[in-house]
PDB file of C-alpha atoms in Angstrom:
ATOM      1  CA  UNK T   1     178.272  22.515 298.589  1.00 83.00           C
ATOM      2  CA  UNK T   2     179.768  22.098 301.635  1.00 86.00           C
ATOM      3  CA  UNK T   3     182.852  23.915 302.552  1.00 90.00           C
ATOM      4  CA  UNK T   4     184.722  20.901 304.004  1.00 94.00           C
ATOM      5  CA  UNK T   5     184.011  19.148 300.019  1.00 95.00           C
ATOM      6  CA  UNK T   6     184.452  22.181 298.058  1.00 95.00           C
ATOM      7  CA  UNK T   7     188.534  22.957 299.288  1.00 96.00           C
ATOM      8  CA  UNK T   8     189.564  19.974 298.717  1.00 97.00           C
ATOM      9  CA  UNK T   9     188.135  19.823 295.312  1.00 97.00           C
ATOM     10  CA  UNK T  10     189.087  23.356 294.658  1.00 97.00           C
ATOM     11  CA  UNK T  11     192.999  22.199 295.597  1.00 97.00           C
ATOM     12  CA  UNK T  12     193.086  19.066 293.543  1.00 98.00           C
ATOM     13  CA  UNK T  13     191.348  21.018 290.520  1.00 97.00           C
ATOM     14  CA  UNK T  14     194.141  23.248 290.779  1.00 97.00           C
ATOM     15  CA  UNK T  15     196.641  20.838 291.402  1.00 97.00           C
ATOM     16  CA  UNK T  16     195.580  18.956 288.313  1.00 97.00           C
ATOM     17  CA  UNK T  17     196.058  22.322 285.818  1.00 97.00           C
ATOM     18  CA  UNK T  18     199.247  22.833 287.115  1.00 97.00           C
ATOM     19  CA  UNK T  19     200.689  19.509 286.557  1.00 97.00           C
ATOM     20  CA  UNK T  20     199.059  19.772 283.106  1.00 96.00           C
ATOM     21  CA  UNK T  21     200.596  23.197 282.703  1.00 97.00           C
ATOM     22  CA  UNK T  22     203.738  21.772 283.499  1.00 96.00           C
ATOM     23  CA  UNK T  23     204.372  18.070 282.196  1.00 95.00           C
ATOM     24  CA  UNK T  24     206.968  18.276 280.500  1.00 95.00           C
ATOM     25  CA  UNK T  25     209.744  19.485 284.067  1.00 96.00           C
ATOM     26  CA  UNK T  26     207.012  16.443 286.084  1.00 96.00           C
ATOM     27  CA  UNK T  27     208.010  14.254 283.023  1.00 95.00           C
ATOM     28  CA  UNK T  28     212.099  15.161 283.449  1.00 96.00           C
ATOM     29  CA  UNK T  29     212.238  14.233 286.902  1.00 95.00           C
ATOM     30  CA  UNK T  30     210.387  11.051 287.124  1.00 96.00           C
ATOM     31  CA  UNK T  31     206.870  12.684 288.676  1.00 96.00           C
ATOM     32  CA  UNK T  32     204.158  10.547 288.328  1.00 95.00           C
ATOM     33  CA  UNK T  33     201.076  12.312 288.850  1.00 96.00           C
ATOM     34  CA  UNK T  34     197.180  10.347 288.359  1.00 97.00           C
ATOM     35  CA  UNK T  35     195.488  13.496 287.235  1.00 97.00           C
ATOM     36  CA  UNK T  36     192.801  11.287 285.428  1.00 98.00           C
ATOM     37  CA  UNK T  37     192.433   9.576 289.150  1.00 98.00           C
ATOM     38  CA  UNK T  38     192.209  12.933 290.851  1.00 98.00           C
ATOM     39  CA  UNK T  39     189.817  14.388 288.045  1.00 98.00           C
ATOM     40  CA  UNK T  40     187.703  11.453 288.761  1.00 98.00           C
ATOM     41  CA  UNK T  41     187.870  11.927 292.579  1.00 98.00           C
ATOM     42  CA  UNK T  42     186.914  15.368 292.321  1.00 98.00           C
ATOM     43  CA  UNK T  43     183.658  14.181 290.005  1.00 98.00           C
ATOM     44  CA  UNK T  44     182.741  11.952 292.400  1.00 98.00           C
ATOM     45  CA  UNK T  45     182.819  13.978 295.613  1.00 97.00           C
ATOM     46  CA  UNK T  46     180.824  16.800 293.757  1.00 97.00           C
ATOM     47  CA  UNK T  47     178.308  14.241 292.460  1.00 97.00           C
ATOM     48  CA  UNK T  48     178.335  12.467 296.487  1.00 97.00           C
ATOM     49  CA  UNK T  49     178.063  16.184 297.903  1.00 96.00           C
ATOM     50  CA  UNK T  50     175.294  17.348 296.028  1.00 95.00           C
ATOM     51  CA  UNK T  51     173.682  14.255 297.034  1.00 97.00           C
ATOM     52  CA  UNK T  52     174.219  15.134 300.145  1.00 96.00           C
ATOM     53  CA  UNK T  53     172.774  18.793 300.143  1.00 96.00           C
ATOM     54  CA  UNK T  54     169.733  17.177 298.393  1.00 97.00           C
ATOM     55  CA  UNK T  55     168.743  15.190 301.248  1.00 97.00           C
ATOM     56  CA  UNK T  56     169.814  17.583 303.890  1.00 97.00           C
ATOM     57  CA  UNK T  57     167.320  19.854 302.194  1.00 97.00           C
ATOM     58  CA  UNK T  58     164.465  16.956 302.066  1.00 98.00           C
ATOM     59  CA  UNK T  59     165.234  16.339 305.635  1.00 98.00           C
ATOM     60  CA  UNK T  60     164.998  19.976 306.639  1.00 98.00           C
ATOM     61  CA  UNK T  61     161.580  20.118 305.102  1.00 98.00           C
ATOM     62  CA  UNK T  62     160.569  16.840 306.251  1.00 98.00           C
ATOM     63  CA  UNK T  63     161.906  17.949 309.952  1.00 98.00           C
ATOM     64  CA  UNK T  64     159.558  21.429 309.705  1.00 98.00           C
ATOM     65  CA  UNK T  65     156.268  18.941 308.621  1.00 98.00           C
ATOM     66  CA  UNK T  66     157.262  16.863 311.380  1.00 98.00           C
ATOM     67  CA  UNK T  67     157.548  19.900 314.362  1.00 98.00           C
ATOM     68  CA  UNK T  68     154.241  21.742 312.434  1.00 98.00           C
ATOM     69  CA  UNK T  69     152.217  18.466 313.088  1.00 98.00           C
ATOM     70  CA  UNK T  70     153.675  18.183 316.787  1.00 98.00           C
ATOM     71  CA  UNK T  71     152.343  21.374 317.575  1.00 98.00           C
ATOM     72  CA  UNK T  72     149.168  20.909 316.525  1.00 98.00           C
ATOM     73  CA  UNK T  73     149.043  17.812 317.960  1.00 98.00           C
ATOM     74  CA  UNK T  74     149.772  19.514 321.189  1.00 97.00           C
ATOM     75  CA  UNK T  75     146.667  22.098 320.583  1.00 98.00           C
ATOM     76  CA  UNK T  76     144.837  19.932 319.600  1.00 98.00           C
ATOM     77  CA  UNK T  77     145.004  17.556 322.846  1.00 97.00           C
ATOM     78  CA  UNK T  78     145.152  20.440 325.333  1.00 96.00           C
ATOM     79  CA  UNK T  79     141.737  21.563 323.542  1.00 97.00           C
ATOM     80  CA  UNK T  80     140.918  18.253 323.743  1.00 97.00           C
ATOM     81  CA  UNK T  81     141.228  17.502 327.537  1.00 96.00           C
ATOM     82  CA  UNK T  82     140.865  20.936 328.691  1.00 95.00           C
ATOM     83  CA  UNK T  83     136.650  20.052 329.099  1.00 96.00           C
ATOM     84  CA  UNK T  84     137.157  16.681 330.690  1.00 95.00           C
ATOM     85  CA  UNK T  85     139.558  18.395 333.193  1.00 94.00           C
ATOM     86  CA  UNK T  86     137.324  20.637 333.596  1.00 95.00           C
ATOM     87  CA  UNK T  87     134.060  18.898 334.486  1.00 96.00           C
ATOM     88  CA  UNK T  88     135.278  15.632 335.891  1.00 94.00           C
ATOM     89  CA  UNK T  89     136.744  15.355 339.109  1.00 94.00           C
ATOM     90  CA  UNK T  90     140.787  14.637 338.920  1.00 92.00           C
ATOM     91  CA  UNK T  91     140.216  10.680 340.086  1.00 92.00           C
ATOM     92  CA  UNK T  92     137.650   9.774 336.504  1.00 93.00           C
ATOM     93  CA  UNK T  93     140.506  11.600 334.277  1.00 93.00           C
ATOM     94  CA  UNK T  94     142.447   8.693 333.585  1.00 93.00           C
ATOM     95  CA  UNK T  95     139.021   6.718 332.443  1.00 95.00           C
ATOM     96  CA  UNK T  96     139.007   9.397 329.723  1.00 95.00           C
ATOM     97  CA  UNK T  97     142.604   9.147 328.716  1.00 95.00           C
ATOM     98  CA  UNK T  98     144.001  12.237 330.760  1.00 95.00           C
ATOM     99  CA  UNK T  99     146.964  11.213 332.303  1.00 92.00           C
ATOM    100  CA  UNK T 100     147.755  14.452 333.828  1.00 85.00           C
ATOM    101  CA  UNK T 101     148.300  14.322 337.830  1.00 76.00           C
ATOM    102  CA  UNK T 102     146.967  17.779 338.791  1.00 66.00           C
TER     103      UNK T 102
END
């Protein structure tokens, strides 16, 4: 999990045993604290970051598909136009496709 989720959660986790550990001086002066709220909180960032790492790492793979298939699409073309360059005269390469100037 990400470092800027996991502090925060590791804080509140702690700050929620302490208060358990010590309810009864909270209770004596007045101190309110939501642990149920902040247990809940911390759930639901875990649950939202994992999320998160789960499509970072589909996106990372989908990214490396994506850049694989760009390169071979760039073989494949300069394969491709390499012979038309190459036996045509520069002013018939666009009638083939080749848009290249020189």
């Amino acid at each position: 999990m990400n470092k800027i989720y996991s502090e925060p959660i590791t804080k509140a986790q702690s700050l929620v045993a302490g208060v358990k550990a010590q309810a009864d001086v909270l209770q004596s002066k007045g101190i309110v604290v939501d642990v149920e709220k902040l247990k809940a909180l911390c759930s639901s960032l875990e649950e939202a970051g994992a999320a998160q790492d789960a499509a970072e790492e589909k996106l990372k793979q989908a990214r490396a598909v994506a850049h694989n298939c760009l390169e071979e699409l760039k073989a494949c073309y300069s394969d491709s136009k390499a012979p038309i360059k190459q036996n045509f005269p520069p002013e018939v390469w666009l009638s083939f496709g080749v848009v290249d100037k020189k």
